[in-house]
Tab-separated table of C-alpha atoms in Angstrom:
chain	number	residue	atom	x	y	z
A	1	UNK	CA	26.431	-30.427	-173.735
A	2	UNK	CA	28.132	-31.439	-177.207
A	3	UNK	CA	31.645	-31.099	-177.004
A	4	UNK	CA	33.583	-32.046	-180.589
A	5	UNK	CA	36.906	-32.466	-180.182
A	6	UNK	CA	38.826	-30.374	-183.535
A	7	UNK	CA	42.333	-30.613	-182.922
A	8	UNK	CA	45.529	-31.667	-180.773
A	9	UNK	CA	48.597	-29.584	-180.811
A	10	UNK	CA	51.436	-31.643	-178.643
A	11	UNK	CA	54.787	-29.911	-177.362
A	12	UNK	CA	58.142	-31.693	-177.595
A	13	UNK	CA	60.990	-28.895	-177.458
A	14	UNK	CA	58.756	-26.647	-178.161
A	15	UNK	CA	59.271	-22.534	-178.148
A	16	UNK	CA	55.430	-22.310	-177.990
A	17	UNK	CA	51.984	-24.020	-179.281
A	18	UNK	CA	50.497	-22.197	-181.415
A	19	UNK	CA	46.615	-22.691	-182.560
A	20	UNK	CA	46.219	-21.015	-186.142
A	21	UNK	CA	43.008	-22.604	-187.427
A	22	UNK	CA	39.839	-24.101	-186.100
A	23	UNK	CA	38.456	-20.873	-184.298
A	24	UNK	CA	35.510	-19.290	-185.567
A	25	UNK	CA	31.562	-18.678	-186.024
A	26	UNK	CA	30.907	-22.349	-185.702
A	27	UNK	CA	31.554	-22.750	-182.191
A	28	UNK	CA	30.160	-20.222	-179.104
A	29	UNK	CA	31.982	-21.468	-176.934
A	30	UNK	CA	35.445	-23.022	-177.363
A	31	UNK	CA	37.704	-25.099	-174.733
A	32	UNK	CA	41.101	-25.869	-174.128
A	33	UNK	CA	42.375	-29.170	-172.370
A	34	UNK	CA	46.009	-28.796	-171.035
A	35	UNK	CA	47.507	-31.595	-170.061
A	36	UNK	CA	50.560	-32.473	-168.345
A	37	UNK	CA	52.368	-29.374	-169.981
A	38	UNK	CA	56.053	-29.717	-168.833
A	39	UNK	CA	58.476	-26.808	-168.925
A	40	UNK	CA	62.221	-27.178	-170.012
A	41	UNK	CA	63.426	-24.567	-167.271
A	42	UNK	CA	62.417	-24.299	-163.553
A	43	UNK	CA	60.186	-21.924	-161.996
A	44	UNK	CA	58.975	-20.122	-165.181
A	45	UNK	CA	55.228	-19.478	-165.781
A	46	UNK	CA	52.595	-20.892	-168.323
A	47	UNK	CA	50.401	-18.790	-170.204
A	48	UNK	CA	48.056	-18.226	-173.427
A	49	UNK	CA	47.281	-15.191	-175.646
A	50	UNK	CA	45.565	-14.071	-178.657
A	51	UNK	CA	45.561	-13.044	-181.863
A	52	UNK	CA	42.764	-11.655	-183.827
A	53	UNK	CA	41.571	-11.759	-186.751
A	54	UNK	CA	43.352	-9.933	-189.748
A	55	UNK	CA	45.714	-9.045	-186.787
A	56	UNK	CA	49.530	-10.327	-186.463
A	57	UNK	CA	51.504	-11.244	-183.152
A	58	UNK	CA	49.912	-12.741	-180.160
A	59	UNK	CA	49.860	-9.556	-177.931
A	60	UNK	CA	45.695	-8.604	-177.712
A	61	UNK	CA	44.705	-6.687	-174.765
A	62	UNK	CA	43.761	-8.618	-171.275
A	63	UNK	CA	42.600	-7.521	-168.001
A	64	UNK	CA	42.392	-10.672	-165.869
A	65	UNK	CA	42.365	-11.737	-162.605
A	66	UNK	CA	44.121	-14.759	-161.084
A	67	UNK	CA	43.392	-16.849	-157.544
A	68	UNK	CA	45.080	-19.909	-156.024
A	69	UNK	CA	44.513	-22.262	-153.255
A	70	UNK	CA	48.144	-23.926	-151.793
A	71	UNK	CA	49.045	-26.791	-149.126
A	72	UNK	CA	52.629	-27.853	-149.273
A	73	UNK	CA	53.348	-31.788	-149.379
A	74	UNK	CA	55.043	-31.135	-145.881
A	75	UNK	CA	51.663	-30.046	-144.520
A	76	UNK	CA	53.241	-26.672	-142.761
A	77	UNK	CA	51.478	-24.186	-145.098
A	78	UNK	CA	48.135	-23.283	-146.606
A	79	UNK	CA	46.757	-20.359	-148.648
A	80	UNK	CA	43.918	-19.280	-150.742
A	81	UNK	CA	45.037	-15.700	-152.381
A	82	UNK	CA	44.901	-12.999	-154.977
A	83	UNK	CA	48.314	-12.932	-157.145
A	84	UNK	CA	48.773	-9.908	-158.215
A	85	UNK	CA	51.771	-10.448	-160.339
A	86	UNK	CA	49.840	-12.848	-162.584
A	87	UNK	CA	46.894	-10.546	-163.286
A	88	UNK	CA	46.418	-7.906	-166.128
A	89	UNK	CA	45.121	-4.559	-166.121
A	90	UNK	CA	44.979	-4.332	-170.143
A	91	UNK	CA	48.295	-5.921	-170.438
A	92	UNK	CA	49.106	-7.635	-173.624
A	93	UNK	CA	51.478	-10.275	-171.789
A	94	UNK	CA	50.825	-13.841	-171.876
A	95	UNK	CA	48.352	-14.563	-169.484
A	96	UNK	CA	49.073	-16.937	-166.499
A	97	UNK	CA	47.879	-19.466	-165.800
A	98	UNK	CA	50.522	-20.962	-163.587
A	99	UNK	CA	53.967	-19.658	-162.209
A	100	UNK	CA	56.933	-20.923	-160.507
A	101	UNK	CA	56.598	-23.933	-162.017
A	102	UNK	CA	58.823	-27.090	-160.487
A	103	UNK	CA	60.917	-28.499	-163.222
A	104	UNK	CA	60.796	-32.055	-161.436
A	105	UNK	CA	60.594	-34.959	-164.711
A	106	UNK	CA	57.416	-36.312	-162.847
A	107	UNK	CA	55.408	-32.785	-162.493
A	108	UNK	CA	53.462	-30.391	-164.741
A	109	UNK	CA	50.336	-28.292	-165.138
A	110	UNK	CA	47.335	-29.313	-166.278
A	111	UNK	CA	44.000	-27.275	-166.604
A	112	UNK	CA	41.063	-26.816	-168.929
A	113	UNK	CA	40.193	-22.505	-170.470
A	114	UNK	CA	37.198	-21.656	-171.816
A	115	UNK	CA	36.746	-18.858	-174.235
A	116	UNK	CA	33.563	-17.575	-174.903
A	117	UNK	CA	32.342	-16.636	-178.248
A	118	UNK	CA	35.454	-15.860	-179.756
A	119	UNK	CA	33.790	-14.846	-183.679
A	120	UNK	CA	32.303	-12.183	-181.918
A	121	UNK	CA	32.405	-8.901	-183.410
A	122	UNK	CA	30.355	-6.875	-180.857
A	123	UNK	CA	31.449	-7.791	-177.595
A	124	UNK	CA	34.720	-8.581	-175.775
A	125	UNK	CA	35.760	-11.865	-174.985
A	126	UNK	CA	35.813	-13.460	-171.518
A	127	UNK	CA	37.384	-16.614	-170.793
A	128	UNK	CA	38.154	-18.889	-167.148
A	129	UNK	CA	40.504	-20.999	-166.532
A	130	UNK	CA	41.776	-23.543	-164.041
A	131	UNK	CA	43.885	-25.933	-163.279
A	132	UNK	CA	46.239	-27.377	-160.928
A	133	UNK	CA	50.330	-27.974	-160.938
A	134	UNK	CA	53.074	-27.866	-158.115
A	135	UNK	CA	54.930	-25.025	-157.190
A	136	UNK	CA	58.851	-25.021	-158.074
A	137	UNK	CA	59.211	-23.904	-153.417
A	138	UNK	CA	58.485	-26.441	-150.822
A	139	UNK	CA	56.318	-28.903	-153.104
A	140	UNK	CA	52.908	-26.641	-152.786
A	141	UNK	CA	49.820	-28.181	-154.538
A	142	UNK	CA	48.597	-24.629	-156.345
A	143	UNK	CA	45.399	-24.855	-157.429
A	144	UNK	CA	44.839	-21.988	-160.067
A	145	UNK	CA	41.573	-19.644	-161.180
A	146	UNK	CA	42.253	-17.643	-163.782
A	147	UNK	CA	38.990	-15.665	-165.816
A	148	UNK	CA	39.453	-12.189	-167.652
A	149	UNK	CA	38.523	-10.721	-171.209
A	150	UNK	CA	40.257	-9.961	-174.364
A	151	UNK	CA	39.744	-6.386	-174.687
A	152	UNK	CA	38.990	-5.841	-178.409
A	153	UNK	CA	35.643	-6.537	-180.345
A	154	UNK	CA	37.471	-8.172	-182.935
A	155	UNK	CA	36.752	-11.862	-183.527
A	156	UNK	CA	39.832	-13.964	-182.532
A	157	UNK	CA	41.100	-16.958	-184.781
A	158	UNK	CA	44.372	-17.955	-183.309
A	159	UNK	CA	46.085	-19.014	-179.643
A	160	UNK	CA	49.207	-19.254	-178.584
A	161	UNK	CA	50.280	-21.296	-175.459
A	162	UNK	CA	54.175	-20.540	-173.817
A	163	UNK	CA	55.958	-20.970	-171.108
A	164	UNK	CA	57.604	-17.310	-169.809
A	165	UNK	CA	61.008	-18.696	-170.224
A	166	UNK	CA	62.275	-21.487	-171.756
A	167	UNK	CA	60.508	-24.518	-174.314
A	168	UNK	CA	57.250	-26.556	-173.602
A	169	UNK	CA	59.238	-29.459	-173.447
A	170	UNK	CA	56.088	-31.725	-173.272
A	171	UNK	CA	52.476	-31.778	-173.050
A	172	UNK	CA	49.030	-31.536	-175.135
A	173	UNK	CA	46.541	-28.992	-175.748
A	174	UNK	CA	42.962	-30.573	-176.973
A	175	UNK	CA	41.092	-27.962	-178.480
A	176	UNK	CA	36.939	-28.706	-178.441
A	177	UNK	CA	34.162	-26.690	-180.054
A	178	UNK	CA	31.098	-26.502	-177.097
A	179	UNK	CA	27.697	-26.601	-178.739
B	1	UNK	CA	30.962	-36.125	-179.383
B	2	UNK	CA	34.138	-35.979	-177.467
B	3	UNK	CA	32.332	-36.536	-173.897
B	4	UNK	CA	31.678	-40.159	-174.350
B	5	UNK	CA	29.824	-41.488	-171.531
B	6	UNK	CA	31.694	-44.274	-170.551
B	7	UNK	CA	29.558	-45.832	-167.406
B	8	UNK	CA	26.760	-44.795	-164.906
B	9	UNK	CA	27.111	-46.081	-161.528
B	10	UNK	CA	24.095	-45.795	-159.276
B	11	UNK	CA	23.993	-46.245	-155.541
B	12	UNK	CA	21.231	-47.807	-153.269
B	13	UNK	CA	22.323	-47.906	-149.411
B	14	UNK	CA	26.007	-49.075	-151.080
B	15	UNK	CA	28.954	-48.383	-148.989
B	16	UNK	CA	31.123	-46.822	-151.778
B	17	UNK	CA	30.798	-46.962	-155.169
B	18	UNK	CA	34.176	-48.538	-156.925
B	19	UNK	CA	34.598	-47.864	-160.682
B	20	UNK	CA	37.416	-50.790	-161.592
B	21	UNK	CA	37.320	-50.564	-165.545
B	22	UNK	CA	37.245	-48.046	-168.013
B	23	UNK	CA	39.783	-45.731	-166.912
B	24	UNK	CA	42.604	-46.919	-169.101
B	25	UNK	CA	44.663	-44.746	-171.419
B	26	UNK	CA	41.545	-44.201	-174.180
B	27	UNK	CA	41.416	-40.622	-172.509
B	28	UNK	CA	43.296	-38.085	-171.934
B	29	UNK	CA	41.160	-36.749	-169.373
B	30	UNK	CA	38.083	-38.619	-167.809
B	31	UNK	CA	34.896	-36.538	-165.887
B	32	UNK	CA	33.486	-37.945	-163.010
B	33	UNK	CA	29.455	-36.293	-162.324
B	34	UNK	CA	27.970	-37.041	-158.990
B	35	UNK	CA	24.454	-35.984	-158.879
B	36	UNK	CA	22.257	-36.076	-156.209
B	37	UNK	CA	24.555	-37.780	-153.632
B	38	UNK	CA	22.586	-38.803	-150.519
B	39	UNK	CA	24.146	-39.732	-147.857
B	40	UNK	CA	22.632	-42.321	-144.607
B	41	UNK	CA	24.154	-40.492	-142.057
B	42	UNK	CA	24.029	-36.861	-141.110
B	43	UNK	CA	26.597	-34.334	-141.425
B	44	UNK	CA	28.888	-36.700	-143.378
B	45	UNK	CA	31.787	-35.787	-146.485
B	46	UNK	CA	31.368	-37.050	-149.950
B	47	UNK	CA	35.318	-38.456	-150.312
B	48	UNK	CA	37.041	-40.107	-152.856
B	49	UNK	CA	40.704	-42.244	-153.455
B	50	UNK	CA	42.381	-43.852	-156.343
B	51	UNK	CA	44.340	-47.607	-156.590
B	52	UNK	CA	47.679	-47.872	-159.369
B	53	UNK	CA	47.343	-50.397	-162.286
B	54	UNK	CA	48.348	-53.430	-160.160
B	55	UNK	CA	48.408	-52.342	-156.708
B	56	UNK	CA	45.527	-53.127	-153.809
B	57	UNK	CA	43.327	-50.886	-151.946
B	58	UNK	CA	42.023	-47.378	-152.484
B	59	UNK	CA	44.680	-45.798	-150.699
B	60	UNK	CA	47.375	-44.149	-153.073
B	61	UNK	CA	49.597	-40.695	-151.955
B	62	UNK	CA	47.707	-37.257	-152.590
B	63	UNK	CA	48.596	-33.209	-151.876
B	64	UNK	CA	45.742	-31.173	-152.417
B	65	UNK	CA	44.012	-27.850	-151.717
B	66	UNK	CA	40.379	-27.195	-150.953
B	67	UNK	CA	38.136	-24.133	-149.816
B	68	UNK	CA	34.982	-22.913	-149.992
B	69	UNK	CA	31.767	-20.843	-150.042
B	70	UNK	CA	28.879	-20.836	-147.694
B	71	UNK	CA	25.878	-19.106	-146.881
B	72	UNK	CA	23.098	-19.853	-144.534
B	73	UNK	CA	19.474	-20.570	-145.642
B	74	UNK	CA	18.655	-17.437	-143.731
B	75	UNK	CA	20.735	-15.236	-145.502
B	76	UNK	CA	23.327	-15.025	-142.808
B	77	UNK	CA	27.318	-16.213	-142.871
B	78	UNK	CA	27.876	-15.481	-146.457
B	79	UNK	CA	32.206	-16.819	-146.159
B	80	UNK	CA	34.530	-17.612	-148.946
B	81	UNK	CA	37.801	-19.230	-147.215
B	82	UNK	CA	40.331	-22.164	-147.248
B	83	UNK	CA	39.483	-25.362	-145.638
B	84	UNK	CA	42.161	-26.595	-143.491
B	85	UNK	CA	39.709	-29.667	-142.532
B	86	UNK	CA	39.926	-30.966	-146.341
B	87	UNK	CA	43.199	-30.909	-147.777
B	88	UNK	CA	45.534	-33.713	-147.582
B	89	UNK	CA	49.977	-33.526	-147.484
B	90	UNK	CA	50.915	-36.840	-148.278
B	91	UNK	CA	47.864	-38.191	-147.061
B	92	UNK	CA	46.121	-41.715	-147.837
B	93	UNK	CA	42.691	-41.283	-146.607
B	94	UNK	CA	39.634	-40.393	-149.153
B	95	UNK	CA	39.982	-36.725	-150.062
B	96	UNK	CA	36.974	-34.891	-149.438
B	97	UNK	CA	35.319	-33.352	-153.075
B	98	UNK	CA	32.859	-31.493	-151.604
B	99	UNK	CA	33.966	-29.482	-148.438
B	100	UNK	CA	30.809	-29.702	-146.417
B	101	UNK	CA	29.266	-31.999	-143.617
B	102	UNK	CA	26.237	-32.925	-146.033
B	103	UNK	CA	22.974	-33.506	-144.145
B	104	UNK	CA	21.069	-35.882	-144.707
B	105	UNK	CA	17.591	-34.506	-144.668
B	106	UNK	CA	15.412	-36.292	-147.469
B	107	UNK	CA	15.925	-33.358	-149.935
B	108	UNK	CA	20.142	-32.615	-148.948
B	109	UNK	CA	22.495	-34.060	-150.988
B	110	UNK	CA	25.532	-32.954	-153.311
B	111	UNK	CA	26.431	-32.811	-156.854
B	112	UNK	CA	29.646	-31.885	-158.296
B	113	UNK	CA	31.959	-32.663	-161.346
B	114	UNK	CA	35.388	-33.819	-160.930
B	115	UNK	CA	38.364	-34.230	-163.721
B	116	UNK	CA	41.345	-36.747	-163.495
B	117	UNK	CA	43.824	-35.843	-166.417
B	118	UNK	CA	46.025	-38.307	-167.567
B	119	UNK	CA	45.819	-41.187	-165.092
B	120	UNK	CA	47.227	-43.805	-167.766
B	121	UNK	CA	50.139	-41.769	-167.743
B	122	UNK	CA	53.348	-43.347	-166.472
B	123	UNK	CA	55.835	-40.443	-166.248
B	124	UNK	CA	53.544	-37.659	-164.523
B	125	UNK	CA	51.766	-37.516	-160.987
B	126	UNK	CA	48.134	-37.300	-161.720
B	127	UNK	CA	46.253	-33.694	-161.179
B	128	UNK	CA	42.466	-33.368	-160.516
B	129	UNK	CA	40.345	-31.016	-159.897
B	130	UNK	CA	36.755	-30.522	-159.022
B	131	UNK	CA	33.879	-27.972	-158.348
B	132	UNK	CA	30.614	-29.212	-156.728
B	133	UNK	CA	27.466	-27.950	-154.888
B	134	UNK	CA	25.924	-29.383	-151.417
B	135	UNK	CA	23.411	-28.839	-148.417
B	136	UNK	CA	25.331	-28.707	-145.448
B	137	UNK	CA	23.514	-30.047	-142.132
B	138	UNK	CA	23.541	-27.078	-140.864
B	139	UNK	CA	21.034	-25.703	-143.542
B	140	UNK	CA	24.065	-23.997	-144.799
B	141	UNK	CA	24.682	-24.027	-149.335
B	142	UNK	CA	28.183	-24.720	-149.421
B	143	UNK	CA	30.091	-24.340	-152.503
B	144	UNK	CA	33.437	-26.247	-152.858
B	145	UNK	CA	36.221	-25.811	-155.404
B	146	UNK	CA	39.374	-28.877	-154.983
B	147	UNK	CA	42.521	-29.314	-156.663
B	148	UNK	CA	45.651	-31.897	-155.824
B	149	UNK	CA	47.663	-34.523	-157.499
B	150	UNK	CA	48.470	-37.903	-156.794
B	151	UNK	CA	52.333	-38.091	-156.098
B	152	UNK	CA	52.718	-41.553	-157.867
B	153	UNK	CA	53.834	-42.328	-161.544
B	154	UNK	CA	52.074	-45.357	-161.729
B	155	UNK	CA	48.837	-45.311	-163.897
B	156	UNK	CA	45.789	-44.934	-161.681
B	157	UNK	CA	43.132	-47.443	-163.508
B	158	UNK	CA	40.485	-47.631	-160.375
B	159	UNK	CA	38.499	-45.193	-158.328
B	160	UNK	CA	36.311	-45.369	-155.388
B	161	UNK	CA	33.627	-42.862	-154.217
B	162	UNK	CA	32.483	-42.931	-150.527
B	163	UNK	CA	30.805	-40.941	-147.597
B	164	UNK	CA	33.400	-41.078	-144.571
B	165	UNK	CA	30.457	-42.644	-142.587
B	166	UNK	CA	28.106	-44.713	-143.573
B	167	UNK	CA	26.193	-45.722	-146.703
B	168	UNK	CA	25.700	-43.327	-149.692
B	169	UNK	CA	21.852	-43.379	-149.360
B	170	UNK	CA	21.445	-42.998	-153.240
B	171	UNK	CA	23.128	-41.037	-155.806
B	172	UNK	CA	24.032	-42.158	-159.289
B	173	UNK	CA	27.929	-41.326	-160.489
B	174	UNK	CA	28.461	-40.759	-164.264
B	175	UNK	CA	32.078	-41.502	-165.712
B	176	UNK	CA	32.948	-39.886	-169.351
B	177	UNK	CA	35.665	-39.833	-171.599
B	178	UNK	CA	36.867	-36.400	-172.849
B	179	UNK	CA	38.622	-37.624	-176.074
């Protein structure tokens, strides 16, 4: 599987990353390498949307669904769950990908989305997601899946990656073309 | 090419298989694929750990989550669930990648992919997740999906790959680069 890496967009202070170029017809498949995305303020989520083409704002239509596995550093809880809160029922939110997100100067998320076909101008997009960070209550290990679909048939050309509250205040976002 | 194929490390009745160059800070991210692990011993876990840039023995801090899905060869079972048996709060022992006692029947083996992000790093703990496919001994397909960190800001420069008894029988372990 070729993957050819296109850009890197890195956070310092950041309100949001925003991808405005390098998404269209010449990839099917594109992914998106998170890594160690650090939020300024505690327990706030991280999450991506969308913009397409000839559109303006980042605020497409998702329905999504989100699971997580959890085990606590202390070892005294466990989980694998649905979250509703972080799902979409053609919401135009940022999608989750994480939430309650520990603040700690050692901890952050990191994760790898893949959307699919993105130039199309047929079908919807899908996209999945997953990654892993530590929750901001009782030092969990959360362990995320997050997959939905754009719901337009509009190509998409642009990204944006934010934390629900406060900056990025560090991280990078690798941005490959599969195929 | 942003997957650059770093090293291929191939086992023949070896008791681990320990990767001590290559993972440096080139990468952001580095993919481990284990195909076709084989283990000597019946109903036995395909495990790894890490060792810190300067540090001794495979044996560094981890938190992590793991569960699974199953079904038996005779249609019967079908479970998706957490799997208390795998997950590790602090622990120090090999974490398990693949959730399933793998059999060791000449044609049972697992195969999986796992991602360390940023293990150069010096400021973050180090997330990883992985996703992988085996033959339990119990003629049961057992899908396993893993995610954790290792609670230590030191960069993590070596990696070991083991069944928790005896040899892996064969198996060849493929290290890239995502860059």
């Amino acid at each position: 599987m070729p993957l050819t890496y296109i850009s890197t967009t890195t956070a310092s202070g950041s309100a949001s990353l925003d991808i405005t170029s390098g998404i269209d017809s010449t990839y099917n498949e594109y992914q998106f390498h998170m890594v160690n995305i650090h939020p300024a303020t505690d327990s706030t989520a991280f999450g991506f949307q969308f913009n397409a083409d000839g559109g303006s704002g980042f605020n497409e239509t998702i329905t999504s669904t989100i699971f997580k596995a959890e085990h606590n550093e202390g070892d005294s809880g466990t989980g694998l769950g649905y979250h509703t809160a972080s799902d979409q029922g053609n919401g135009t939110a940022y999608q989750r990908v994480s939430y309650d997100m520990e603040i700690d100067s050692d901890e952050a998320y990191s994760g790898i989305l893949t959307l699919y076909a993105p130039s199309s101008t047929t079908y919807v997009k899908h996209f999945v997601a997953k990654g892993n960070y530590i929750h901001h209550s009782g030092k969990y290990s959360q362990n995320t899946y997050v997959a939905g679909y754009i719901n337009t048939t509009s190509a998409i050309d642009e990204i944006s990656f934010k934390m629900e509250s406060g900056n990025i205040d560090a991280g990078s976002i690798h941005m490959y073309g599969v195929g | 090419m942003a997957l650059t194929l770093i090293s291929t490390h191939t086992a023949s009745a070896d008791s681990s298989i320990d990767i001590t160059s290559g993972i440096t800070s080139t990468y952001d991210s580095y993919e481990f694929h284990m195909v076709n692990m084989h283990p000597a011993n019946n109903n036995v876990n395909f495990t790894f750990q890490v060792n810190a840039d300067g540090q001794s023995g495979f044996n560094e801090t981890i938190t992590s989550t793991s569960f699974r899905a199953y079904l038996k060869e005779d249609g019967t079972g079908g479970t998706l669930g957490y799997d208390g048996g795998a997950d590790q709060a602090e622990g120090t022992a090999y974490q398990r990648i693949l959730s399933t006692g793998t059999g060791s029947d000449n044609d049972q083996c697992v195969s999986g992919v796992m991602t360390l992000f940023a293990p150069a790093s010096t400021t973050y703990v180090k997330h990883f997740t992985a996703v992988g496919n085996g033959t339990d001994h119990g003629e049961y397909e057992v899908t396993s999906y893993m995610g954790g960190y290792i609670n230590v800001t030191a960069a993590i420069d070596e990696i070991s790959f083991k069944f928790d008894s005896g040899n892996i029988d064969a198996g060849t372990i493929k290290m890239f680069g995502v860059s």
